[in-house]
């Protein structure tokens, strides 16, 4: 059995169930706590941005994920 690790915090993900205990975003596997923290960091800019587009949101999300992966924490 393969062990899955969060790409942000590098911790193993217990009982990995997609979209429940971890999220697969492009090439990154992110545990639920890290995903919630990333969403919380993005929420103010998403609410204040007009006009909202899916492309803009994906760019913001990927930039934040890459920054968190480089730091090793959210």
Short mmCIF file of C-alpha atoms in Angstrom, two decimals:
data_model
loop_
_atom_site.label_atom_id
_atom_site.label_comp_id
_atom_site.label_asym_id
_atom_site.label_seq_id
_atom_site.Cartn_x
_atom_site.Cartn_y
_atom_site.Cartn_z
CA UNK A 1 0.00 0.00 0.00
CA UNK A 2 1.27 3.45 -0.91
CA UNK A 3 1.53 6.19 1.72
CA UNK A 4 0.29 9.58 0.60
CA UNK A 5 1.97 12.74 1.91
CA UNK A 6 0.72 16.32 1.88
CA UNK A 7 2.87 18.41 -0.45
CA UNK A 8 2.51 21.45 1.81
CA UNK A 9 3.14 20.19 5.36
CA UNK A 10 4.87 16.91 4.34
CA UNK A 11 2.80 14.89 6.86
CA UNK A 12 1.33 11.50 5.91
CA UNK A 13 -2.38 11.54 5.14
CA UNK A 14 -4.27 8.95 7.20
CA UNK A 15 -6.84 6.91 5.27
CA UNK A 16 -6.68 9.03 2.10
CA UNK A 17 -10.10 9.54 0.55
CA UNK A 18 -10.14 11.98 -2.34
CA UNK A 19 -12.10 15.22 -1.71
CA UNK A 20 -12.61 14.17 1.91
CA UNK A 21 -9.26 13.82 3.69
CA UNK A 22 -7.10 15.22 0.90
CA UNK A 23 -7.42 17.23 -2.30
CA UNK A 24 -5.58 16.67 -5.55
CA UNK A 25 -5.00 20.05 -7.21
CA UNK A 26 -3.09 19.68 -10.47
CA UNK A 27 0.13 17.92 -9.43
CA UNK A 28 -0.23 18.56 -5.69
CA UNK A 29 -1.81 16.41 -2.98
CA UNK A 30 -2.98 18.62 -0.11
CA UNK A 31 -4.39 17.47 3.23
CA UNK A 32 -7.72 18.87 4.40
CA UNK A 33 -6.31 21.15 7.15
CA UNK A 34 -3.82 22.75 4.73
CA UNK A 35 -6.51 23.19 2.05
CA UNK A 36 -8.78 24.92 4.56
CA UNK A 37 -5.97 27.30 5.57
CA UNK A 38 -5.19 28.09 1.92
CA UNK A 39 -8.89 28.76 1.25
CA UNK A 40 -9.04 31.04 4.31
CA UNK A 41 -6.03 33.03 3.04
CA UNK A 42 -7.63 33.45 -0.40
CA UNK A 43 -11.15 34.26 0.81
CA UNK A 44 -10.65 38.04 1.38
CA UNK A 45 -9.14 38.63 -2.07
CA UNK A 46 -11.80 36.48 -3.76
CA UNK A 47 -14.62 38.41 -2.09
CA UNK A 48 -13.10 41.75 -3.05
CA UNK A 49 -12.30 40.90 -6.68
CA UNK A 50 -14.66 41.92 -9.46
CA UNK A 51 -15.32 40.56 -12.05
CA UNK A 52 -14.72 37.05 -10.78
CA UNK A 53 -13.56 34.44 -13.30
CA UNK A 54 -12.61 30.81 -12.83
CA UNK A 55 -9.30 31.43 -14.62
CA UNK A 56 -8.38 34.25 -12.22
CA UNK A 57 -9.27 32.09 -9.20
CA UNK A 58 -7.21 29.16 -10.47
CA UNK A 59 -4.20 31.46 -10.99
CA UNK A 60 -4.55 32.80 -7.43
CA UNK A 61 -5.00 29.31 -5.97
CA UNK A 62 -1.99 27.85 -7.79
CA UNK A 63 0.20 30.82 -6.81
CA UNK A 64 -0.74 30.35 -3.14
CA UNK A 65 -0.22 26.57 -3.29
CA UNK A 66 3.22 26.98 -4.89
CA UNK A 67 4.18 29.54 -2.24
CA UNK A 68 3.06 27.20 0.56
CA UNK A 69 4.87 24.19 -0.95
CA UNK A 70 8.08 26.23 -1.19
CA UNK A 71 7.78 27.34 2.46
CA UNK A 72 6.67 23.93 3.69
CA UNK A 73 3.74 25.40 5.61
CA UNK A 74 0.64 27.52 5.10
#
